[in-house]
Amino acid sequence: MPITLASFLQIDLPAMLAALLATVSCGLLGNFLVLRRQSLMGDAISHAVLPGIVLAFLFWGSRATWPMFFGAACAGVLAAVIIELVRRLGRLDSGTAMGVVFSVFFAGGVVLMEQAAAHAVDLDADCVLYGQLEDILWLAPTGLASLLEPAVWADMPREVTTLALTLAVVSAVVLLFYKELKLTSFDPELATTLGFPAGLFNVLLMVLVAAVAVAAFEAVGSILVIAMFICPAAAARLFTDRLGRQIWLSLGFAVVAALGGYLLAASAPLWAGVPSALAASGMIAVVAGALLGVAVLFAPRYGALARAMRLGELAEARERAAAEPLATNLSNR
Amino acid sequence: MSFLAGHSAEPSSPLSSRPEHRPGSPLAVHGLTVAYNKKPVLWDVEWDAPEGRLIAIVGPNGAGKSTLVKACLGLVPVVSGQVAFFGSSLRRSRRLVGYVPQRGSVDWDFPVSALEVVTMGRYGMLGWCRPVTRRHREAALACLDQVGMADYAGRQISQLSGGQQQRVFLARALAQEAQLYFMDEPFAGVDAATERAIVDVLKRLKENGRTVIVVHHDLQTVRDYFDEVLLLNMRVVAAGPVDEVFTIENLRKTYGARLALLEQASSALADLARVS
């Protein structure tokens, strides 16, 4: 299919916007999850909200934003409470408790979703699990000139506006409480004695993660959200030793993953010779993973290659040092 | 009394009205009982910290030394009891109380510099949502200088030695500009230079009238570094000036039942015997 300006504006632009907003929101929060060693919590929450989303959908019968958000929030809070109960009553470590609870919640969501499908309502498993970037259409614009009309912007797809709002809220919270988030992530005990309750910020972070997971699940799917929480932040951490720089870098990686992944998926018929475009959300996660892989191997200081080279230099220096006295001994004879 | 309670650790009513507690004492602990998993760790601790002194909390492993500090600071749930700072609640006197946690309690791979960690000590006086200003960053740098670490201000904290990390923590406490300090094992596993730096800081804090409560594990140095000692083994065994309280008999009472630790205690006892 030839790419025209109108088809770009109507099909590619909204999908790219949705992907971009989703990955940037996830990437931003991911920094704090990774630093707090709570990446699994992001995973747990993004899975545990599924039954809430499906129940809300069954109850209200539409994919409207607020009922779904409400359902997801209820499921998220319930999951958090049950995780804590399982941990205490079962005397299990928190990783085990999380693993048990979120997989059970997710399984419940899958069962409920089958029911929803049986009632022939419009909620299919593929959409929830893998996202449907390609279905996000913006039919209003017909050319560049039409972008100047407010009515065209008012017709922006719901997924995109929801994600934009989520990103705005998440960015505002991080900007406003940057100092507090940094302190509670690094030293929760000192934070609490200084009057910044670490527990409160933990809850705040989890609520934001749940909100982003819900907003992003339609775009990139509930499974792939987790890749976007972890990959950009983990890759950025390997390039810098400053939190501020790490966050900016992670946002850059998120943008590269979103746009690169989408473009690679869309252009697959050209470079892979496959008959149709690849799944965009899957490709975005693949690119994010590839970025992390590149960072692990080639990052200047913490990369595997840099480490190996430093070790090699050390070994060489040692060998030279060991060889020298031998050489002098020989020449002395 | 139920050990299931585990309610909030926020210490309640001030104790200044109680006759047995000196009003305005930097730290007054009354009937403090703390339990983990229904097993008591601290039992009915009654203690007044005297003002302007360097105080060691001494006792065997598992005696509840760190727990006492954390319970006072509201970091672990208490079963019963009250804690007052300068005759008032912790909530009202947060700015007066500084804390140096154990070095192992944080993740040193965190992407911050030594100076940024010290600046965190200023967050309390900055208040919510206010960004760090130059004035506070300069104050933090001065504190780093006081512990001989100004040259390392820009270093990422994992690239510091254990002793240097401890000094960064100490500088952060100085940056808090508190009246009462809690330090949890600051001397644990540090080099000689750091040990001297910590002792210098302790002396300077005392000269400025501050009270410092230190969880301490090295019985040999108690006499050299501290004025007061609290001997703790779940309950308060003895508390008071080092000269009066740090006796062979009291140490035996504190460590006695712990056979594994008798050796550690006995070497200190031998030391004591040599001195007296």
XYZ file of C-alpha atoms in Angstrom:
609
model
C 0.000 0.000 0.000
C 1.544 3.313 -1.001
C 1.993 5.725 1.882
C 0.090 8.924 1.292
C 0.009 11.927 3.585
C -3.611 11.272 4.471
C -3.003 7.622 5.311
C 0.005 8.619 7.419
C -2.061 11.153 9.364
C -5.015 8.801 9.760
C -3.288 5.493 10.479
C 0.379 5.885 11.360
C 0.391 9.153 13.283
C -2.212 8.209 15.954
C -0.636 4.786 16.422
C 2.821 6.312 16.777
C 1.496 8.917 19.205
C -0.168 6.232 21.336
C 2.982 4.113 21.334
C 5.143 7.114 22.164
C 2.964 8.316 25.044
C 2.682 4.783 26.466
C 6.397 3.994 26.327
C 7.438 7.385 27.713
C 4.998 7.077 30.656
C 6.217 3.566 31.414
C 9.861 4.529 30.943
C 9.593 7.465 33.323
C 8.113 5.403 36.188
C 10.349 2.468 35.343
C 13.358 4.427 36.606
C 12.003 4.361 40.141
C 10.815 0.745 39.912
C 14.236 -0.439 38.762
C 16.111 1.605 41.387
C 13.833 0.343 44.166
C 14.329 -3.214 42.877
C 10.579 -3.400 42.437
C 10.456 -4.227 38.738
C 8.442 -7.307 39.628
C 5.842 -5.078 41.298
C 5.275 -3.329 37.960
C 4.843 -6.745 36.390
C 2.492 -7.865 39.161
C 0.298 -4.782 38.986
C 0.064 -4.669 35.208
C -1.168 -8.275 35.245
C -3.329 -8.081 38.337
C -5.498 -5.287 36.946
C -6.770 -7.523 34.121
C -9.780 -9.029 35.952
C -10.799 -5.530 37.059
C -10.681 -4.281 33.493
C -12.713 -7.222 32.195
C -15.296 -6.986 34.998
C -15.707 -3.265 34.428
C -16.114 -3.963 30.740
C -18.724 -6.666 31.353
C -20.574 -4.425 33.765
C -20.630 -1.236 31.700
C -20.470 -2.930 28.321
C -18.075 -0.477 26.748
C -14.393 0.319 26.614
C -14.965 3.746 28.139
C -11.967 4.971 30.072
C -13.268 5.714 33.553
C -15.185 2.501 34.333
C -12.180 0.496 33.172
C -9.852 2.611 35.225
C -12.086 2.167 38.253
C -12.193 -1.596 37.786
C -8.448 -1.774 37.326
C -7.799 0.349 40.395
C -10.032 -1.914 42.526
C -8.275 -5.032 41.237
C -4.858 -3.433 41.793
C -5.597 -2.473 45.393
C -7.187 -5.862 46.099
C -4.115 -7.606 44.653
C -1.783 -5.501 46.793
C -3.779 -6.343 49.941
C -3.854 -10.058 49.109
C -0.108 -10.058 48.341
C 0.503 -8.628 51.824
C -1.880 -11.186 53.401
C -0.285 -14.119 51.581
C 3.135 -12.883 52.615
C 2.190 -12.610 56.295
C -0.148 -15.571 56.738
C 1.786 -17.891 54.423
C 5.142 -16.699 55.785
C 6.404 -16.407 52.195
C 8.861 -13.886 50.827
C 7.339 -11.002 48.911
C 8.562 -12.244 45.508
C 6.753 -15.552 45.967
C 3.600 -13.853 47.262
C 3.580 -11.468 44.288
C 4.192 -14.255 41.798
C 1.314 -16.334 43.165
C -1.199 -13.511 43.443
C -0.590 -11.769 40.130
C -0.636 -14.964 38.092
C -3.886 -16.058 39.774
C -5.417 -12.650 39.154
C -4.285 -12.725 35.553
C -5.674 -16.239 35.118
C -8.976 -15.052 36.554
C -8.932 -12.214 34.049
C -8.369 -14.649 31.169
C -11.282 -16.837 32.330
C -13.534 -13.784 32.606
C -12.429 -12.631 29.174
C -13.533 -15.938 27.644
C -16.929 -15.309 29.204
C -16.983 -11.847 27.700
C -16.165 -13.323 24.311
C -19.022 -15.825 24.730
C -21.400 -12.906 25.198
C -20.174 -11.634 21.852
C -19.061 -8.327 23.218
C -16.166 -6.472 21.743
C -13.262 -7.423 23.980
C -10.931 -9.953 22.549
C -7.963 -11.566 24.193
C -5.455 -10.483 21.579
C -6.320 -6.846 22.121
C -5.918 -7.029 25.894
C -2.798 -9.173 25.865
C -0.868 -7.737 22.960
C -2.477 -4.351 22.323
C -3.952 -3.117 19.099
C -1.916 -0.160 17.987
C -3.017 -0.710 14.408
C -6.671 -0.212 15.388
C -6.135 3.300 16.675
C -7.408 5.442 13.828
C -7.746 9.197 13.501
C -10.124 9.649 10.598
C -10.574 13.396 10.823
C -7.441 14.777 9.165
C -7.382 14.712 5.361
C -4.220 16.749 4.807
C -1.778 19.100 6.496
C -4.182 22.029 6.197
C -6.843 20.170 8.166
C -4.502 19.970 11.170
C -5.208 23.645 11.824
C -8.883 22.975 12.520
C -9.837 22.447 16.193
C -12.606 20.046 15.221
C -10.022 17.696 13.748
C -8.078 17.629 17.025
C -11.275 17.098 19.006
C -11.681 13.864 17.077
C -8.357 12.521 18.371
C -8.822 8.826 19.345
C -9.746 8.217 22.984
C -6.688 5.979 23.581
C -4.339 8.808 22.632
C -6.028 11.449 24.789
C -6.135 9.062 27.769
C -2.446 8.304 27.396
C -1.608 12.007 27.016
C -3.507 12.788 30.213
C -1.773 9.922 32.043
C 1.643 11.095 30.920
C 0.824 14.644 32.011
C -0.195 13.463 35.487
C 2.803 11.142 35.881
C 5.255 13.835 34.713
C 3.701 16.408 37.038
C 4.002 14.069 40.049
C 7.603 13.176 39.235
C 8.564 16.832 38.720
C 6.787 17.980 41.868
C 8.047 15.181 44.118
C 11.390 14.501 42.419
C 13.362 15.197 45.580
C 11.032 13.076 47.721
C 10.996 10.182 45.232
C 14.783 10.222 45.080
C 15.149 10.218 48.873
C 12.504 7.558 49.568
C 13.990 5.356 46.838
C 17.540 5.648 48.172
C 17.036 5.677 51.938
C 13.439 5.053 53.047
C 14.393 5.042 56.748
C 16.044 8.457 56.687
C 13.161 9.762 54.566
C 10.656 8.629 57.185
C 12.606 10.222 60.051
C 12.791 13.477 58.057
C 8.999 13.490 57.785
C 8.649 12.138 54.223
C 6.823 8.847 54.861
C 8.434 6.239 52.612
C 5.361 3.996 52.751
C 3.177 6.769 51.348
C 5.486 7.255 48.365
C 5.539 3.530 47.768
C 1.740 3.567 47.539
C 1.829 6.665 45.308
C 4.282 4.962 42.947
C 2.145 1.804 42.811
C -0.988 3.845 42.056
C 0.828 5.614 39.213
C 2.125 2.297 37.891
C -1.410 0.905 37.940
C -2.728 3.999 36.153
C -0.065 3.765 33.436
C -0.567 0.017 33.077
C -4.299 0.539 32.506
C -3.875 3.461 30.135
C -1.178 1.695 28.143
C -2.683 -1.774 27.948
C -4.873 -0.923 24.971
C -1.926 0.429 23.042
C 0.875 -2.005 23.833
C -1.012 -4.726 25.721
C -0.809 -5.790 29.334
C 2.094 -8.182 28.802
C 4.308 -5.812 26.852
C 3.837 -2.964 29.311
C 6.344 -4.646 31.572
C 9.072 -4.496 28.923
C 8.568 -0.770 28.706
C 8.715 -0.364 32.495
C 12.065 -2.098 32.736
C 14.085 -1.909 29.489
C 14.559 1.868 28.988
C 15.419 2.536 32.653
C 17.697 -0.488 32.986
C 19.531 0.437 29.761
C 19.895 4.083 30.837
C 21.309 3.051 34.222
C 24.257 1.421 32.396
C 25.196 4.692 30.698
C 25.291 7.108 33.637
C 25.779 7.460 37.381
C 23.379 10.380 37.801
C 19.674 9.914 38.435
C 18.651 13.018 36.444
C 20.661 11.966 33.393
C 19.406 8.402 33.738
C 15.797 9.573 33.581
C 16.361 11.746 30.477
C 18.253 8.917 28.759
C 15.508 6.424 29.576
C 12.945 8.764 28.004
C 15.144 8.938 24.907
C 15.332 5.136 24.752
C 11.554 4.940 25.166
C 11.101 7.279 22.173
C 13.557 5.255 20.078
C 11.782 2.012 21.008
C 8.326 3.390 20.205
C 9.154 5.031 16.867
C 11.779 2.517 15.808
C 9.570 -0.435 16.715
C 6.577 0.979 14.922
C 8.487 1.878 11.774
C 10.241 -1.503 11.670
C 6.912 -3.284 12.026
C 5.208 -1.158 9.394
C 8.032 -1.514 6.896
C 8.441 -5.271 7.428
C 7.078 -6.108 3.934
C 9.995 -4.088 2.518
C 12.909 -5.488 4.539
C 11.666 -8.905 5.630
C 9.712 -9.804 2.517
C 6.731 -10.886 4.633
C 3.320 -10.310 3.059
C 1.970 -7.983 5.786
C 3.165 -5.615 8.508
C 4.371 -7.138 11.816
C 2.631 -6.546 15.163
C 3.741 -3.054 16.125
C 3.450 -3.446 19.911
C 5.507 -6.633 19.793
C 8.140 -4.948 17.651
C 8.344 -2.022 20.097
C 9.091 -4.388 22.977
C 11.631 -6.214 20.806
C 13.417 -2.942 20.038
C 13.349 -2.006 23.740
C 14.882 -5.367 24.592
C 17.487 -4.955 21.845
C 18.417 -1.521 23.246
C 18.969 -3.082 26.668
C 21.024 -5.852 25.033
C 23.217 -3.303 23.274
C 23.627 -1.372 26.542
C 24.602 -4.510 28.456
C 27.253 -5.327 25.859
C 28.591 -1.946 24.798
C 27.913 0.645 27.528
C 31.129 2.657 28.073
C 31.718 1.839 31.722
C 29.399 -0.960 32.828
C 29.107 -2.800 29.504
C 30.438 -6.362 29.202
C 32.906 -5.318 26.488
C 34.329 -2.416 28.516
C 34.692 -4.681 31.540
C 36.405 -7.382 29.530
C 38.802 -4.820 28.028
C 39.667 -3.455 31.463
C 40.303 -6.983 32.709
C 42.463 -7.683 29.649
C 44.508 -4.549 30.230
C 44.991 -5.516 33.858
C 46.114 -9.013 32.930
C 48.537 -7.612 30.356
C 49.979 -5.133 32.832
C 50.408 -7.925 35.343
C 52.144 -10.148 32.842
C 54.497 -7.351 31.829
C 55.257 -6.656 35.501
C 55.904 -10.365 36.048
C 58.097 -10.645 32.979
C 60.295 -7.654 33.745
C 62.299 -8.967 36.720
C 62.816 -12.173 34.778
C 64.293 -10.182 31.865
C 66.606 -8.249 34.188
C 67.642 -11.497 35.827
C 68.545 -12.960 32.460
C 70.504 -9.930 31.360
C 72.347 -9.842 34.659
C 73.698 -13.323 34.163
C -1.003 -6.983 76.578
C -1.315 -8.389 73.078
C 1.664 -8.854 70.840
C -0.629 -8.962 67.858
C -1.358 -5.280 68.222
C 1.629 -3.906 66.299
C 0.043 -0.478 66.084
C 1.738 2.658 64.818
C 5.024 3.613 66.381
C 4.219 7.304 66.502
C 5.076 8.060 70.125
C 2.125 9.637 71.863
C 1.799 11.936 74.818
C 4.848 13.833 76.035
C 6.426 12.549 79.207
C 7.492 15.806 80.772
C 4.628 15.508 83.254
C 5.991 12.249 84.644
C 8.025 12.885 87.751
C 10.625 10.216 86.970
C 11.541 11.880 83.669
C 13.489 15.104 83.451
C 11.519 17.644 81.452
C 13.185 18.644 78.183
C 15.581 15.692 78.186
C 16.659 15.085 74.561
C 15.251 11.565 74.695
C 12.896 10.051 77.252
C 11.827 6.432 76.793
C 9.057 5.050 78.970
C 7.882 1.442 79.158
C 8.942 0.742 75.565
C 8.179 -2.810 74.451
C 8.808 -4.032 70.906
C 8.187 -7.490 69.441
C 8.966 -9.187 66.125
C 6.727 -12.130 65.266
C 5.308 -12.167 68.803
C 8.773 -12.541 70.325
C 9.748 -9.605 72.518
C 12.916 -7.801 71.431
C 12.696 -4.936 73.891
C 10.933 -5.293 77.194
C 9.725 -2.315 79.229
C 12.695 -0.063 78.433
C 12.910 2.923 80.737
C 15.629 5.435 79.915
C 16.460 9.136 79.940
C 19.327 10.319 77.748
C 21.320 13.112 79.394
C 21.847 16.235 77.308
C 25.131 17.169 75.647
C 26.831 13.803 76.169
C 28.214 11.075 73.932
C 26.284 7.933 74.787
C 27.028 4.337 73.738
C 24.348 1.664 73.540
C 26.146 -1.621 74.255
C 24.908 -5.188 74.352
C 25.240 -8.602 72.685
C 23.919 -9.393 69.215
C 20.145 -9.507 69.226
C 19.955 -7.410 72.389
C 17.701 -4.923 70.613
C 20.185 -2.042 70.238
C 19.217 -1.098 66.678
C 15.593 -1.864 67.435
C 15.648 0.626 70.313
C 16.914 3.342 67.957
C 14.398 2.457 65.259
C 11.518 2.279 67.721
C 12.408 5.735 69.044
C 12.400 7.071 65.464
C 9.078 5.453 64.615
C 10.616 3.047 62.087
C 9.338 -0.171 63.704
C 5.947 -0.770 65.294
C 5.916 -0.722 69.098
C 3.706 -2.862 71.296
C 3.506 -0.315 74.076
C 5.375 2.570 75.606
C 6.103 6.190 74.880
C 9.025 8.174 73.519
C 9.526 11.913 73.882
C 12.117 14.182 72.294
C 12.915 17.389 74.191
C 9.636 16.944 76.039
C 7.560 16.716 72.897
C 6.484 14.211 70.247
C 8.671 13.010 67.385
C 6.328 14.662 64.884
C 6.981 18.056 66.469
C 10.722 17.610 66.913
C 11.763 15.980 63.623
C 14.053 18.874 62.763
C 15.920 18.338 66.051
C 16.679 14.668 65.454
C 19.379 13.342 63.114
C 19.928 9.732 62.088
C 22.819 7.730 60.663
C 21.447 4.312 59.603
C 23.628 1.237 59.257
C 25.725 1.451 56.108
C 24.266 -1.789 54.789
C 20.717 -0.448 54.900
C 20.917 1.344 51.541
C 21.781 0.380 47.968
C 25.176 1.949 47.216
C 24.724 1.323 43.488
C 22.088 4.062 43.487
C 22.980 6.672 40.830
C 23.811 9.615 43.100
C 27.044 11.388 44.012
C 28.479 11.748 47.528
C 27.395 15.397 47.567
C 23.839 14.504 46.571
C 23.632 12.026 49.452
C 24.839 14.667 51.918
C 22.354 17.162 50.470
C 19.568 14.725 51.412
C 20.273 15.705 55.021
C 18.903 19.170 54.136
C 15.607 17.860 52.692
C 13.848 18.112 56.058
C 14.475 21.846 56.342
C 13.702 22.351 52.654
C 10.182 21.024 53.088
C 7.846 19.380 50.596
C 8.284 19.909 46.846
C 10.953 22.616 47.243
C 13.986 22.054 45.041
C 17.520 22.029 46.448
C 19.058 25.516 46.308
C 22.681 26.546 46.031
C 22.802 27.585 49.678
C 21.916 24.062 50.783
C 24.341 22.473 48.333
C 27.146 24.660 49.719
C 26.191 23.749 53.291
C 26.327 20.071 52.296
C 29.768 20.558 50.740
C 31.002 22.157 53.971
C 29.793 19.080 55.879
C 31.636 16.782 53.450
C 34.734 18.896 54.102
C 34.341 18.400 57.863
C 34.760 14.640 57.438
C 37.650 15.072 54.994
C 35.649 14.011 51.938
C 35.334 17.273 49.965
C 37.552 15.886 47.200
C 35.092 13.067 46.604
C 31.960 15.222 46.277
C 31.314 14.265 42.662
C 32.017 10.541 43.029
C 29.233 8.046 42.518
C 28.819 6.448 45.932
C 29.642 2.860 44.928
C 33.122 4.069 43.953
C 33.907 4.949 47.584
C 35.470 2.603 50.118
C 33.377 1.382 53.058
C 34.971 3.908 55.383
C 34.404 6.733 52.913
C 30.774 5.716 52.562
C 30.403 5.845 56.341
C 31.908 9.341 56.358
C 29.407 10.428 53.693
C 26.614 9.186 55.963
C 28.146 11.108 58.853
C 28.371 14.286 56.734
C 24.721 13.847 55.830
C 23.834 13.741 59.523
C 25.874 16.914 60.118
C 23.945 18.550 57.271
C 20.747 17.892 59.222
C 21.982 20.346 61.894
C 20.115 18.387 64.570
C 20.341 18.631 68.371
C 20.143 14.883 68.996
C 21.808 12.259 66.816
C 21.255 8.516 66.543
C 24.077 6.569 64.897
C 23.654 2.845 64.220
C 27.064 1.115 64.338
C 29.050 3.899 62.608
C 32.347 2.218 63.558
C 31.453 -1.147 62.033
C 34.092 -2.281 59.531
C 35.746 1.101 58.932
C 39.434 1.906 58.437
C 41.554 3.717 61.021
C 41.319 7.094 59.227
C 37.535 6.924 59.215
C 37.454 5.868 62.864
C 39.517 8.978 63.735
C 37.270 11.168 61.571
C 34.153 9.849 63.320
C 35.684 10.412 66.766
C 36.624 13.979 65.760
C 33.076 14.665 64.619
C 31.658 13.189 67.836
C 33.908 15.474 69.904
C 32.926 18.527 67.880
C 29.235 17.705 68.235
C 29.673 17.418 71.997
C 31.530 20.751 72.139
C 28.513 22.308 70.441
C 26.193 20.878 73.084
C 24.672 18.150 70.901
C 23.642 14.774 72.256
C 24.833 11.709 70.344
C 23.510 8.179 70.899
C 25.691 5.541 69.227
C 24.966 1.836 68.848
C 28.407 0.444 69.566
C 29.825 -3.070 69.378
C 33.454 -2.567 70.363
C 33.719 -2.842 74.141
C 37.411 -1.882 74.064
C 36.771 1.689 72.920
C 33.718 2.532 75.039
C 35.828 4.202 77.746
C 37.826 6.252 75.235
C 34.997 7.525 73.074
C 31.942 7.897 75.294
C 30.762 9.680 78.471
C 27.687 7.589 79.109
C 26.676 4.030 78.425
C 23.401 2.156 78.179
C 23.872 -1.588 78.734
C 21.044 -3.353 76.956
C 19.915 -6.925 76.660
C 16.215 -6.815 75.841
C 15.855 -4.867 79.083
C 18.004 -2.052 80.386
C 20.737 -3.723 82.451
C 22.317 -0.460 83.556
C 22.606 3.125 82.355
C 24.720 6.058 83.453
C 28.211 7.575 83.300
C 30.816 5.180 81.877
C 32.960 5.370 85.066
C 30.110 4.181 87.258
C 28.201 1.821 85.019
C 30.741 0.185 82.679
C 31.834 -2.371 85.257
C 32.810 -6.016 85.040
C 29.756 -7.013 86.991
C 27.362 -5.104 84.740
C 29.014 -6.453 81.598
C 28.628 -9.962 82.983
C 24.955 -9.264 83.568
C 24.597 -7.979 80.001
C 26.529 -10.673 78.164
C 26.377 -13.444 80.743
C 23.849 -15.800 79.236
C 25.386 -15.580 75.781
C 28.167 -18.116 75.876
C 29.259 -17.487 72.323
C 29.860 -13.859 73.109
C 31.599 -14.330 76.420
C 34.929 -14.371 74.664
C 34.362 -10.943 73.184
C 33.281 -9.664 76.569
C 36.090 -11.337 78.437
C 38.789 -9.679 76.351
C 37.225 -6.364 77.270
C 37.044 -7.462 80.879
C 40.724 -8.302 80.804
C 41.292 -4.821 79.475
C 39.252 -3.335 82.265
C 41.110 -5.359 84.853
C 44.381 -4.086 83.448
C 43.180 -0.477 83.669
C 41.874 -0.734 87.238
